[in-house]
Coordinates of C-alpha atoms in Angstrom, one line a residue:
Q191 CA 85.1 96.5 89.3
V192 CA 86.0 99.0 86.2
Q193 CA 88.9 98.1 84.0
L194 CA 90.8 101.1 81.6
V195 CA 93.3 101.0 79.3
E196 CA 95.1 103.6 77.2
S197 CA 96.5 103.8 73.9
G198 CA 98.1 105.7 71.4
G199 CA 101.4 107.4 73.0
G200 CA 105.0 107.5 71.4
L201 CA 107.3 109.3 70.1
V202 CA 106.6 112.8 67.9
Q203 CA 108.5 116.1 67.3
A204 CA 108.0 119.1 69.3
G205 CA 104.5 121.1 67.4
G206 CA 103.3 117.5 66.8
S207 CA 100.2 116.0 67.3
L208 CA 99.1 112.3 69.1
R209 CA 95.3 111.4 70.5
L210 CA 95.4 109.1 73.1
S211 CA 92.3 106.5 73.9
C212 CA 91.0 105.1 77.2
A213 CA 89.0 102.3 76.7
A214 CA 86.8 101.7 79.9
S215 CA 84.8 98.2 81.0
G216 CA 83.6 96.1 83.6
R217 CA 80.9 98.4 85.3
T218 CA 81.4 101.7 83.4
F219 CA 77.5 102.6 84.3
S220 CA 78.7 103.4 87.8
T221 CA 81.4 106.0 86.5
R222 CA 81.0 110.1 86.4
D223 CA 83.9 111.6 85.9
M224 CA 86.6 110.4 83.6
G225 CA 89.8 112.1 83.5
W226 CA 93.5 112.1 82.1
F227 CA 96.8 112.7 84.4
R228 CA 100.3 112.8 83.6
Q229 CA 103.7 112.3 85.8
A230 CA 107.0 113.2 84.2
P231 CA 110.1 111.8 85.4
G232 CA 111.2 113.2 88.9
K233 CA 107.8 115.2 89.1
E234 CA 104.8 114.4 90.7
R235 CA 101.4 113.4 88.9
E236 CA 99.1 116.3 87.8
F237 CA 95.7 117.1 86.2
V238 CA 95.5 117.4 82.8
A239 CA 91.7 117.2 81.7
A240 CA 88.6 116.1 82.4
I241 CA 85.1 115.4 81.4
T242 CA 81.7 113.7 82.7
W243 CA 79.8 111.1 80.6
S244 CA 76.6 112.5 81.8
F245 CA 76.7 116.3 80.5
G246 CA 80.1 116.7 78.8
N247 CA 81.3 118.6 81.7
I248 CA 85.2 119.6 81.0
A249 CA 88.2 121.0 82.6
Y250 CA 91.8 121.6 81.8
A251 CA 94.6 122.6 83.3
D252 CA 96.0 125.6 82.2
S253 CA 99.4 124.1 80.7
V254 CA 97.5 122.5 78.0
K255 CA 94.3 125.0 77.2
G256 CA 94.3 125.9 73.7
R257 CA 96.2 123.0 72.6
F258 CA 94.7 119.8 74.1
T259 CA 90.8 118.4 73.5
I260 CA 89.4 116.1 75.8
S261 CA 85.9 113.9 74.1
R262 CA 84.1 111.0 74.8
D263 CA 82.1 108.5 72.9
N264 CA 79.4 107.3 75.3
A265 CA 78.5 104.4 73.1
K266 CA 82.1 103.0 73.2
N267 CA 82.7 103.8 76.6
T268 CA 85.7 105.5 75.0
V269 CA 87.6 108.8 76.5
Y270 CA 89.8 110.3 73.8
L271 CA 92.9 113.2 74.7
Q272 CA 94.0 114.8 71.3
M273 CA 97.0 116.7 71.6
D274 CA 98.3 119.3 69.0
S275 CA 101.1 121.7 69.3
L276 CA 103.0 119.1 71.4
K277 CA 106.1 120.7 73.6
A278 CA 109.0 118.6 75.4
E279 CA 107.8 119.6 78.4
D280 CA 104.2 117.2 77.3
T281 CA 106.5 114.0 77.5
A282 CA 105.2 112.2 80.9
V283 CA 103.4 108.9 81.4
Y284 CA 99.7 110.0 80.9
Y285 CA 96.9 107.9 82.7
C286 CA 93.9 107.8 82.2
A287 CA 91.3 107.9 85.5
A288 CA 87.8 107.4 86.4
S289 CA 85.4 108.7 89.3
T290 CA 82.0 107.1 90.5
R291 CA 80.9 109.9 91.7
Y292 CA 79.9 113.1 89.6
H293 CA 82.7 116.2 90.2
G294 CA 81.8 118.3 87.5
G295 CA 84.8 117.3 86.2
S296 CA 87.3 116.7 88.6
Y297 CA 91.3 117.8 88.7
S298 CA 92.0 116.0 92.0
M299 CA 93.3 112.7 91.8
N300 CA 91.6 111.9 95.6
D301 CA 88.6 111.7 93.6
Y302 CA 89.1 109.0 90.9
S303 CA 88.8 105.4 92.1
Y304 CA 89.9 103.6 89.2
W305 CA 93.3 103.9 87.2
G306 CA 94.7 103.0 83.8
Q307 CA 98.2 101.4 83.4
G308 CA 99.4 104.5 81.6
T309 CA 100.9 105.3 77.9
Q310 CA 104.3 107.0 77.4
V311 CA 104.3 110.3 75.5
T312 CA 107.5 111.5 74.4
V313 CA 108.0 114.8 72.8
S314 CA 111.5 115.7 71.1
S315 CA 112.9 118.9 70.8

């Protein structure tokens, strides 16, 4: 089993920044891709960004390209999501996810086996 714990969410004004962290524990050696997804009220969960532990392959949703940056610290088993130039439409619960198969940075929820509990990000306009 793999446990994922997100942190760093909060309330920020439009144009501001937040950094989310996702700490992985347990059988972390079994994980390959790490992803961030988000779900706004009344909407489906959507892909935000993904990274691979081994090669650092990165993928972003078009809506966050140029504003969000995903990174990882292999020694700490932690993945980060730096969010800059935040907009009101970025308001959502952000979830960290882990895949046990290598996908090169998958955007599909179906490829991820483990999920964190989520952290709320609220951007005021």
